[in-house]
């Protein structure tokens, strides 16, 4: 596998690019909830990269960057530093699409990865 986890510097650049596209309301939301990016565990998917980068926390919701899928998502959590494995999804959302979910608005989630079928398409 050629995948490598996103570096903190690259994540910071991505956030700076994408934050320019959000509404003023979502920018204010992000400013209130943002944390210095920190890796949280989400096993088994995040194990290879040492976890996934969390960029904001609000109540029981966490906004994180899935560098395997190259997108942001919001998940619920119980324990700080751990995203439950049931919360993994294959979203490839831009920051502006994920931010409303941080405020509690529904986010369409694409679900966990599924094994490839041995049948051809």
Tab-separated table of N, CA, C and O in Angstrom:
chain	number	residue	atom	x	y	z
A	1	UNK	N	0.845	-1.179	0.000
A	1	UNK	CA	0.000	0.000	0.000
A	1	UNK	C	0.890	1.242	0.000
A	1	UNK	O	1.827	1.334	0.790
A	2	UNK	N	0.600	2.218	-0.847
A	2	UNK	CA	1.409	3.418	-0.975
A	2	UNK	C	0.918	4.578	-0.108
A	2	UNK	O	1.525	5.632	-0.096
A	3	UNK	N	-0.180	4.390	0.601
A	3	UNK	CA	-0.767	5.459	1.403
A	3	UNK	C	0.155	5.872	2.541
A	3	UNK	O	0.794	5.050	3.184
A	4	UNK	N	0.209	7.188	2.786
A	4	UNK	CA	0.900	7.735	3.941
A	4	UNK	C	-0.025	8.745	4.596
A	4	UNK	O	-0.753	9.462	3.907
A	5	UNK	N	-0.006	8.830	5.926
A	5	UNK	CA	-0.883	9.789	6.600
A	5	UNK	C	-0.506	11.228	6.243
A	5	UNK	O	0.656	11.513	5.960
A	6	UNK	N	-1.498	12.097	6.263
A	6	UNK	CA	-1.252	13.503	5.965
A	6	UNK	C	-0.411	14.125	7.080
A	6	UNK	O	-0.623	13.852	8.256
A	7	UNK	N	0.545	14.929	6.693
A	7	UNK	CA	1.391	15.632	7.654
A	7	UNK	C	0.622	16.809	8.246
A	7	UNK	O	-0.265	17.380	7.598
A	8	UNK	N	0.957	17.191	9.439
A	8	UNK	CA	0.278	18.300	10.118
A	8	UNK	C	0.350	19.570	9.277
A	8	UNK	O	-0.635	20.302	9.149
A	9	UNK	N	1.493	19.849	8.670
A	9	UNK	CA	1.658	21.058	7.856
A	9	UNK	C	0.702	21.029	6.658
A	9	UNK	O	0.100	22.045	6.304
A	10	UNK	N	0.557	19.880	6.036
A	10	UNK	CA	-0.351	19.743	4.890
A	10	UNK	C	-1.803	19.897	5.333
A	10	UNK	O	-2.620	20.486	4.620
A	11	UNK	N	-2.128	19.376	6.506
A	11	UNK	CA	-3.480	19.538	7.049
A	11	UNK	C	-3.770	21.005	7.309
A	11	UNK	O	-4.837	21.508	6.958
A	12	UNK	N	-2.818	21.720	7.905
A	12	UNK	CA	-2.991	23.150	8.164
A	12	UNK	C	-3.243	23.915	6.864
A	12	UNK	O	-4.104	24.801	6.808
A	13	UNK	N	-2.509	23.581	5.809
A	13	UNK	CA	-2.704	24.224	4.507
A	13	UNK	C	-4.091	23.920	3.949
A	13	UNK	O	-4.766	24.803	3.407
A	14	UNK	N	-4.521	22.653	4.057
A	14	UNK	CA	-5.839	22.256	3.572
A	14	UNK	C	-6.936	23.007	4.305
A	14	UNK	O	-7.867	23.528	3.688
A	15	UNK	N	-6.826	23.098	5.623
A	15	UNK	CA	-7.827	23.827	6.408
A	15	UNK	C	-7.856	25.286	5.992
A	15	UNK	O	-8.930	25.868	5.799
A	16	UNK	N	-6.701	25.912	5.819
A	16	UNK	CA	-6.644	27.321	5.410
A	16	UNK	C	-7.318	27.535	4.059
A	16	UNK	O	-8.052	28.508	3.869
A	17	UNK	N	-7.105	26.618	3.122
A	17	UNK	CA	-7.745	26.713	1.804
A	17	UNK	C	-9.255	26.562	1.916
A	17	UNK	O	-10.017	27.326	1.325
A	18	UNK	N	-9.678	25.555	2.660
A	18	UNK	CA	-11.105	25.243	2.714
A	18	UNK	C	-11.897	26.180	3.618
A	18	UNK	O	-13.076	26.405	3.383
A	19	UNK	N	-11.261	26.736	4.646
A	19	UNK	CA	-11.974	27.644	5.537
A	19	UNK	C	-12.369	28.919	4.797
A	19	UNK	O	-13.346	29.580	5.143
A	20	UNK	N	-11.650	29.248	3.730
A	20	UNK	CA	-11.976	30.431	2.920
A	20	UNK	C	-13.293	30.258	2.170
A	20	UNK	O	-13.864	31.240	1.703
A	21	UNK	N	-13.795	29.027	2.079
A	21	UNK	CA	-15.020	28.739	1.326
A	21	UNK	C	-16.262	28.620	2.201
A	21	UNK	O	-17.342	28.380	1.690
A	22	UNK	N	-16.127	28.765	3.524
A	22	UNK	CA	-17.282	28.566	4.400
A	22	UNK	C	-18.066	29.859	4.584
A	22	UNK	O	-17.554	30.952	4.356
A	23	UNK	N	-19.308	29.705	5.022
A	23	UNK	CA	-20.156	30.868	5.292
A	23	UNK	C	-19.655	31.570	6.546
A	23	UNK	O	-18.968	30.963	7.384
A	24	UNK	N	-20.005	32.838	6.715
A	24	UNK	CA	-19.614	33.541	7.953
A	24	UNK	C	-20.127	32.820	9.209
A	24	UNK	O	-19.425	32.764	10.217
A	25	UNK	N	-21.331	32.271	9.132
A	25	UNK	CA	-21.895	31.540	10.277
A	25	UNK	C	-21.033	30.315	10.613
A	25	UNK	O	-20.721	30.059	11.778
A	26	UNK	N	-20.643	29.560	9.589
A	26	UNK	CA	-19.823	28.377	9.823
A	26	UNK	C	-18.401	28.745	10.241
A	26	UNK	O	-17.773	28.019	11.013
A	27	UNK	N	-17.906	29.874	9.766
A	27	UNK	CA	-16.589	30.347	10.200
A	27	UNK	C	-16.608	30.653	11.693
A	27	UNK	O	-15.682	30.284	12.427
A	28	UNK	N	-17.676	31.298	12.165
A	28	UNK	CA	-17.812	31.594	13.590
A	28	UNK	C	-17.922	30.304	14.401
A	28	UNK	O	-17.326	30.184	15.478
A	29	UNK	N	-18.658	29.344	13.879
A	29	UNK	CA	-18.778	28.041	14.537
A	29	UNK	C	-17.407	27.378	14.648
A	29	UNK	O	-17.029	26.893	15.721
A	30	UNK	N	-16.664	27.368	13.560
A	30	UNK	CA	-15.339	26.750	13.569
A	30	UNK	C	-14.416	27.460	14.561
A	30	UNK	O	-13.674	26.817	15.299
A	31	UNK	N	-14.491	28.775	14.603
A	31	UNK	CA	-13.640	29.543	15.521
A	31	UNK	C	-13.936	29.171	16.977
A	31	UNK	O	-13.019	29.105	17.804
A	32	UNK	N	-15.207	28.916	17.298
A	32	UNK	CA	-15.578	28.533	18.667
A	32	UNK	C	-15.140	27.121	19.024
A	32	UNK	O	-14.809	26.835	20.174
A	33	UNK	N	-15.179	26.213	18.056
A	33	UNK	CA	-14.961	24.787	18.345
A	33	UNK	C	-13.569	24.279	17.984
A	33	UNK	O	-13.199	23.181	18.390
A	34	UNK	N	-12.811	25.052	17.224
A	34	UNK	CA	-11.513	24.584	16.727
A	34	UNK	C	-10.552	24.269	17.865
A	34	UNK	O	-10.542	24.939	18.901
A	35	UNK	N	-9.765	23.232	17.636
A	35	UNK	CA	-8.679	22.858	18.544
A	35	UNK	C	-7.420	22.737	17.699
A	35	UNK	O	-7.497	22.560	16.478
A	36	UNK	N	-6.276	22.844	18.345
A	36	UNK	CA	-5.038	22.570	17.627
A	36	UNK	C	-5.137	21.118	17.153
A	36	UNK	O	-5.477	20.236	17.954
A	37	UNK	N	-4.911	20.856	15.875
A	37	UNK	CA	-5.065	19.481	15.385
A	37	UNK	C	-4.305	18.471	16.246
A	37	UNK	O	-3.139	18.676	16.588
A	38	UNK	N	-5.017	17.431	16.596
A	38	UNK	CA	-4.463	16.378	17.439
A	38	UNK	C	-5.014	15.043	16.943
A	38	UNK	O	-6.160	14.967	16.504
A	39	UNK	N	-4.189	14.016	16.992
A	39	UNK	CA	-4.639	12.706	16.511
A	39	UNK	C	-5.444	11.987	17.592
A	39	UNK	O	-5.020	11.905	18.740
A	40	UNK	N	-6.607	11.496	17.162
A	40	UNK	CA	-7.452	10.650	18.005
A	40	UNK	C	-7.448	9.254	17.403
A	40	UNK	O	-7.338	9.092	16.180
A	41	UNK	N	-7.604	8.268	18.249
A	41	UNK	CA	-7.634	6.877	17.807
A	41	UNK	C	-8.994	6.527	17.215
A	41	UNK	O	-10.027	6.991	17.710
A	42	UNK	N	-8.967	5.732	16.162
A	42	UNK	CA	-10.171	5.148	15.581
A	42	UNK	C	-9.716	3.819	14.979
A	42	UNK	O	-9.272	3.758	13.847
A	43	UNK	N	-9.772	2.805	15.801
A	43	UNK	CA	-9.251	1.500	15.421
A	43	UNK	C	-10.327	0.673	14.728
A	43	UNK	O	-11.495	0.788	15.073
A	44	UNK	N	-9.986	-0.078	13.719
A	44	UNK	CA	-8.649	-0.377	13.233
A	44	UNK	C	-8.190	0.554	12.105
A	44	UNK	O	-7.023	0.558	11.750
A	45	UNK	N	-9.109	1.365	11.548
A	45	UNK	CA	-8.783	2.125	10.337
A	45	UNK	C	-7.671	3.136	10.541
A	45	UNK	O	-6.850	3.352	9.660
A	46	UNK	N	-7.623	3.779	11.685
A	46	UNK	CA	-6.619	4.804	11.908
A	46	UNK	C	-5.307	4.303	12.468
A	46	UNK	O	-4.369	5.080	12.635
A	47	UNK	N	-5.223	3.015	12.746
A	47	UNK	CA	-4.029	2.484	13.407
A	47	UNK	C	-2.746	2.732	12.614
A	47	UNK	O	-1.736	3.139	13.184
A	48	UNK	N	-2.772	2.499	11.321
A	48	UNK	CA	-1.568	2.624	10.501
A	48	UNK	C	-0.998	4.044	10.530
A	48	UNK	O	0.208	4.240	10.531
A	49	UNK	N	-1.875	5.045	10.588
A	49	UNK	CA	-1.416	6.430	10.583
A	49	UNK	C	-1.317	7.053	11.966
A	49	UNK	O	-1.126	8.260	12.090
A	50	UNK	N	-1.482	6.249	13.015
A	50	UNK	CA	-1.406	6.797	14.366
A	50	UNK	C	-2.659	7.539	14.789
A	50	UNK	O	-2.638	8.333	15.725
A	51	UNK	N	-3.761	7.307	14.092
A	51	UNK	CA	-5.026	7.976	14.395
A	51	UNK	C	-5.391	8.954	13.292
A	51	UNK	O	-4.726	9.034	12.256
A	52	UNK	N	-6.469	9.687	13.524
A	52	UNK	CA	-6.936	10.697	12.565
A	52	UNK	C	-6.879	12.075	13.225
A	52	UNK	O	-7.079	12.203	14.435
A	53	UNK	N	-6.625	13.086	12.415
A	53	UNK	CA	-6.518	14.461	12.920
A	53	UNK	C	-7.888	15.015	13.281
A	53	UNK	O	-8.758	15.147	12.420
A	54	UNK	N	-8.076	15.376	14.527
A	54	UNK	CA	-9.266	16.078	15.009
A	54	UNK	C	-8.955	17.559	14.952
A	54	UNK	O	-7.889	17.995	15.402
A	55	UNK	N	-9.903	18.340	14.389
A	55	UNK	CA	-9.665	19.776	14.234
A	55	UNK	C	-10.665	20.638	14.996
A	55	UNK	O	-10.455	21.835	15.143
A	56	UNK	N	-11.758	20.033	15.501
A	56	UNK	CA	-12.746	20.779	16.283
A	56	UNK	C	-13.546	19.814	17.145
A	56	UNK	O	-13.775	18.671	16.755
A	57	UNK	N	-13.962	20.315	18.313
A	57	UNK	CA	-14.776	19.523	19.236
A	57	UNK	C	-15.898	20.415	19.743
A	57	UNK	O	-15.659	21.564	20.147
A	58	UNK	N	-17.122	19.881	19.716
A	58	UNK	CA	-18.280	20.600	20.238
A	58	UNK	C	-19.206	19.599	20.905
A	58	UNK	O	-19.702	18.686	20.241
A	59	UNK	N	-19.387	19.769	22.203
A	59	UNK	CA	-20.218	18.870	22.997
A	59	UNK	C	-19.736	17.431	22.805
A	59	UNK	O	-18.595	17.136	23.140
A	60	UNK	N	-20.588	16.575	22.258
A	60	UNK	CA	-20.188	15.169	22.072
A	60	UNK	C	-19.864	14.855	20.615
A	60	UNK	O	-19.900	13.713	20.189
A	61	UNK	N	-19.532	15.911	19.849
A	61	UNK	CA	-19.220	15.746	18.431
A	61	UNK	C	-17.790	16.194	18.159
A	61	UNK	O	-17.292	17.140	18.755
A	62	UNK	N	-17.172	15.514	17.213
A	62	UNK	CA	-15.792	15.804	16.855
A	62	UNK	C	-15.702	15.916	15.333
A	62	UNK	O	-16.294	15.122	14.607
A	63	UNK	N	-15.005	16.937	14.861
A	63	UNK	CA	-14.758	17.138	13.430
A	63	UNK	C	-13.345	16.660	13.161
A	63	UNK	O	-12.392	17.138	13.794
A	64	UNK	N	-13.218	15.700	12.258
A	64	UNK	CA	-11.909	15.105	12.003
A	64	UNK	C	-11.686	14.920	10.512
A	64	UNK	O	-12.624	14.895	9.725
A	65	UNK	N	-10.392	14.822	10.170
A	65	UNK	CA	-10.010	14.638	8.775
A	65	UNK	C	-9.612	13.187	8.554
A	65	UNK	O	-8.706	12.672	9.210
A	66	UNK	N	-10.305	12.547	7.637
A	66	UNK	CA	-10.010	11.166	7.275
A	66	UNK	C	-9.041	11.207	6.102
A	66	UNK	O	-9.445	11.424	4.966
A	67	UNK	N	-7.763	11.037	6.377
A	67	UNK	CA	-6.770	11.135	5.314
A	67	UNK	C	-6.702	9.883	4.458
A	67	UNK	O	-6.046	9.893	3.419
A	68	UNK	N	-7.411	8.832	4.835
A	68	UNK	CA	-7.533	7.664	3.957
A	68	UNK	C	-8.535	7.980	2.850
A	68	UNK	O	-8.306	7.704	1.676
A	69	UNK	N	-9.645	8.601	3.230
A	69	UNK	CA	-10.707	8.950	2.281
A	69	UNK	C	-10.561	10.361	1.725
A	69	UNK	O	-11.281	10.732	0.805
A	70	UNK	N	-9.665	11.164	2.305
A	70	UNK	CA	-9.435	12.550	1.893
A	70	UNK	C	-10.684	13.404	2.051
A	70	UNK	O	-11.151	14.051	1.118
A	71	UNK	N	-11.239	13.401	3.277
A	71	UNK	CA	-12.402	14.224	3.542
A	71	UNK	C	-12.640	14.420	5.033
A	71	UNK	O	-12.105	13.699	5.869
A	72	UNK	N	-13.448	15.429	5.340
A	72	UNK	CA	-13.802	15.741	6.720
A	72	UNK	C	-15.109	15.057	7.084
A	72	UNK	O	-15.985	14.858	6.227
A	73	UNK	N	-15.248	14.720	8.339
A	73	UNK	CA	-16.501	14.150	8.824
A	73	UNK	C	-16.685	14.521	10.287
A	73	UNK	O	-15.740	14.919	10.963
A	74	UNK	N	-17.913	14.402	10.746
A	74	UNK	CA	-18.244	14.658	12.143
A	74	UNK	C	-18.756	13.359	12.741
A	74	UNK	O	-19.580	12.677	12.139
A	75	UNK	N	-18.239	13.032	13.908
A	75	UNK	CA	-18.657	11.821	14.613
A	75	UNK	C	-18.959	12.145	16.059
A	75	UNK	O	-18.454	13.121	16.605
A	76	UNK	N	-19.756	11.300	16.672
A	76	UNK	CA	-20.005	11.404	18.107
A	76	UNK	C	-18.907	10.639	18.845
A	76	UNK	O	-18.348	9.699	18.304
A	77	UNK	N	-18.628	11.071	20.054
A	77	UNK	CA	-17.639	10.370	20.865
A	77	UNK	C	-18.107	10.344	22.310
A	77	UNK	O	-18.950	11.143	22.720
A	78	UNK	N	-17.547	9.434	23.082
A	78	UNK	CA	-17.821	9.327	24.507
A	78	UNK	C	-16.567	9.670	25.306
A	78	UNK	O	-16.620	10.378	26.295
A	79	UNK	N	-15.430	9.173	24.841
A	79	UNK	CA	-14.157	9.357	25.529
A	79	UNK	C	-13.253	10.274	24.705
A	79	UNK	O	-13.038	10.015	23.515
A	80	UNK	N	-12.735	11.332	25.328
A	80	UNK	CA	-11.799	12.210	24.627
A	80	UNK	C	-10.629	11.394	24.101
A	80	UNK	O	-10.085	10.542	24.806
A	81	UNK	N	-10.267	11.649	22.850
A	81	UNK	CA	-9.128	10.970	22.247
A	81	UNK	C	-9.476	9.704	21.497
A	81	UNK	O	-8.611	9.118	20.848
A	82	UNK	N	-10.760	9.298	21.562
A	82	UNK	CA	-11.172	8.065	20.877
A	82	UNK	C	-12.454	8.310	20.094
A	82	UNK	O	-13.471	8.730	20.660
A	83	UNK	N	-12.395	8.029	18.804
A	83	UNK	CA	-13.589	8.050	17.960
A	83	UNK	C	-14.057	6.596	17.879
A	83	UNK	O	-13.283	5.728	17.473
A	84	UNK	N	-15.286	6.301	18.280
A	84	UNK	CA	-15.746	4.909	18.248
A	84	UNK	C	-15.678	4.326	16.836
A	84	UNK	O	-15.963	5.010	15.850
A	85	UNK	N	-15.313	3.052	16.751
A	85	UNK	CA	-15.183	2.403	15.442
A	85	UNK	C	-16.507	2.407	14.682
A	85	UNK	O	-16.512	2.404	13.457
A	86	UNK	N	-17.617	2.464	15.393
A	86	UNK	CA	-18.928	2.518	14.727
A	86	UNK	C	-19.156	3.843	14.016
A	86	UNK	O	-20.083	3.970	13.225
A	87	UNK	N	-18.308	4.828	14.288
A	87	UNK	CA	-18.451	6.155	13.688
A	87	UNK	C	-17.604	6.342	12.424
A	87	UNK	O	-17.631	7.400	11.812
A	88	UNK	N	-16.846	5.325	12.038
A	88	UNK	CA	-16.036	5.461	10.818
A	88	UNK	C	-16.953	5.479	9.610
A	88	UNK	O	-17.890	4.694	9.508
A	89	UNK	N	-16.688	6.395	8.702
A	89	UNK	CA	-17.439	6.426	7.454
A	89	UNK	C	-16.524	6.875	6.325
A	89	UNK	O	-15.452	7.407	6.559
A	90	UNK	N	-16.956	6.612	5.124
A	90	UNK	CA	-16.134	6.841	3.934
A	90	UNK	C	-16.408	8.184	3.266
A	90	UNK	O	-16.214	8.332	2.072
A	91	UNK	N	-16.892	9.158	4.026
A	91	UNK	CA	-17.166	10.465	3.445
A	91	UNK	C	-15.893	11.104	2.907
A	91	UNK	O	-14.816	10.906	3.451
A	92	UNK	N	-16.061	11.869	1.858
A	92	UNK	CA	-14.963	12.638	1.280
A	92	UNK	C	-15.385	14.102	1.225
A	92	UNK	O	-15.224	14.785	0.226
A	93	UNK	N	-15.945	14.574	2.347
A	93	UNK	CA	-16.538	15.902	2.404
A	93	UNK	C	-15.508	17.013	2.526
A	93	UNK	O	-14.486	16.879	3.199
A	94	UNK	N	-15.827	18.118	1.890
A	94	UNK	CA	-15.095	19.360	2.091
A	94	UNK	C	-15.432	19.865	3.494
A	94	UNK	O	-16.465	19.509	4.073
A	95	UNK	N	-14.597	20.703	4.041
A	95	UNK	CA	-14.832	21.259	5.365
A	95	UNK	C	-16.183	21.969	5.434
A	95	UNK	O	-16.928	21.814	6.398
A	96	UNK	N	-16.523	22.712	4.385
A	96	UNK	CA	-17.784	23.473	4.395
A	96	UNK	C	-19.009	22.570	4.443
A	96	UNK	O	-20.067	22.983	4.892
A	97	UNK	N	-18.896	21.344	3.962
A	97	UNK	CA	-20.021	20.409	4.003
A	97	UNK	C	-20.133	19.731	5.356
A	97	UNK	O	-21.216	19.340	5.778
A	98	UNK	N	-19.015	19.566	6.048
A	98	UNK	CA	-19.009	18.868	7.336
A	98	UNK	C	-19.327	19.800	8.510
A	98	UNK	O	-19.888	19.357	9.509
A	99	UNK	N	-18.981	21.069	8.413
A	99	UNK	CA	-19.148	21.976	9.542
A	99	UNK	C	-20.571	22.046	10.093
A	99	UNK	O	-20.749	22.054	11.303
A	100	UNK	N	-21.622	22.100	9.265
A	100	UNK	CA	-22.967	22.150	9.850
A	100	UNK	C	-23.275	20.967	10.775
A	100	UNK	O	-23.998	21.113	11.753
A	101	UNK	N	-22.706	19.806	10.497
A	101	UNK	CA	-22.931	18.641	11.362
A	101	UNK	C	-22.306	18.845	12.737
A	101	UNK	O	-22.772	18.281	13.724
A	102	UNK	N	-21.264	19.648	12.816
A	102	UNK	CA	-20.646	19.938	14.102
A	102	UNK	C	-21.640	20.664	15.006
A	102	UNK	O	-21.640	20.481	16.221
A	103	UNK	N	-22.520	21.458	14.398
A	103	UNK	CA	-23.553	22.179	15.148
A	103	UNK	C	-24.773	21.304	15.419
A	103	UNK	O	-25.746	21.759	16.000
A	104	UNK	N	-24.748	20.059	14.968
A	104	UNK	CA	-25.847	19.136	15.235
A	104	UNK	C	-26.794	18.906	14.083
A	104	UNK	O	-27.751	18.150	14.211
A	105	UNK	N	-26.528	19.533	12.935
A	105	UNK	CA	-27.375	19.294	11.764
A	105	UNK	C	-27.000	17.941	11.162
A	105	UNK	O	-25.844	17.539	11.201
A	106	UNK	N	-27.962	17.244	10.600
A	106	UNK	CA	-27.661	15.909	10.041
A	106	UNK	C	-26.605	15.978	8.942
A	106	UNK	O	-26.569	16.905	8.149
A	107	UNK	N	-25.765	14.978	8.919
A	107	UNK	CA	-24.751	14.826	7.881
A	107	UNK	C	-24.967	13.469	7.241
A	107	UNK	O	-25.073	12.466	7.935
A	108	UNK	N	-25.050	13.459	5.926
A	108	UNK	CA	-25.165	12.167	5.248
A	108	UNK	C	-23.852	11.432	5.417
A	108	UNK	O	-22.786	11.953	5.139
A	109	UNK	N	-23.940	10.206	5.931
A	109	UNK	CA	-22.741	9.400	6.121
A	109	UNK	C	-22.802	8.208	5.191
A	109	UNK	O	-23.831	7.566	5.058
A	110	UNK	N	-21.689	7.930	4.563
A	110	UNK	CA	-21.637	6.881	3.560
A	110	UNK	C	-21.335	5.504	4.129
A	110	UNK	O	-21.337	4.528	3.405
A	111	UNK	N	-21.068	5.401	5.401
A	111	UNK	CA	-20.867	4.107	6.026
A	111	UNK	C	-19.433	3.634	5.955
A	111	UNK	O	-18.584	4.229	5.319
A	112	UNK	N	-19.183	2.500	6.637
A	112	UNK	CA	-17.826	1.962	6.669
A	112	UNK	C	-17.458	1.306	5.352
A	112	UNK	O	-18.329	0.983	4.539
A	113	UNK	N	-16.173	1.072	5.141
A	113	UNK	CA	-15.755	0.392	3.914
A	113	UNK	C	-16.261	-1.045	3.911
A	113	UNK	O	-16.462	-1.647	4.954
A	114	UNK	N	-16.487	-1.545	2.732
A	114	UNK	CA	-16.928	-2.928	2.582
A	114	UNK	C	-15.935	-3.662	1.695
A	114	UNK	O	-15.325	-3.072	0.805
A	115	UNK	N	-15.764	-4.969	1.932
A	115	UNK	CA	-14.821	-5.732	1.093
A	115	UNK	C	-15.269	-5.733	-0.364
A	115	UNK	O	-16.466	-5.692	-0.661
A	116	UNK	N	-14.286	-5.757	-1.244
A	116	UNK	CA	-14.590	-5.841	-2.665
A	116	UNK	C	-15.149	-7.222	-2.987
A	116	UNK	O	-14.679	-8.227	-2.461
A	117	UNK	N	-16.116	-7.255	-3.851
A	117	UNK	CA	-16.700	-8.532	-4.272
A	117	UNK	C	-15.753	-9.224	-5.242
A	117	UNK	O	-15.018	-8.582	-5.997
A	118	UNK	N	-15.771	-10.531	-5.241
A	118	UNK	CA	-14.930	-11.261	-6.188
A	118	UNK	C	-15.553	-11.274	-7.581
A	118	UNK	O	-14.911	-11.658	-8.539
A	119	UNK	N	-16.794	-10.824	-7.671
A	119	UNK	CA	-17.454	-10.757	-8.983
A	119	UNK	C	-17.007	-9.485	-9.708
A	119	UNK	O	-16.794	-8.460	-9.094
A	120	UNK	N	-16.893	-9.575	-11.004
A	120	UNK	CA	-16.537	-8.379	-11.759
A	120	UNK	C	-17.792	-7.579	-12.076
A	120	UNK	O	-18.883	-8.110	-12.100
A	121	UNK	N	-17.626	-6.306	-12.312
A	121	UNK	CA	-18.762	-5.434	-12.577
A	121	UNK	C	-19.315	-5.627	-13.959
A	121	UNK	O	-18.689	-5.949	-14.878
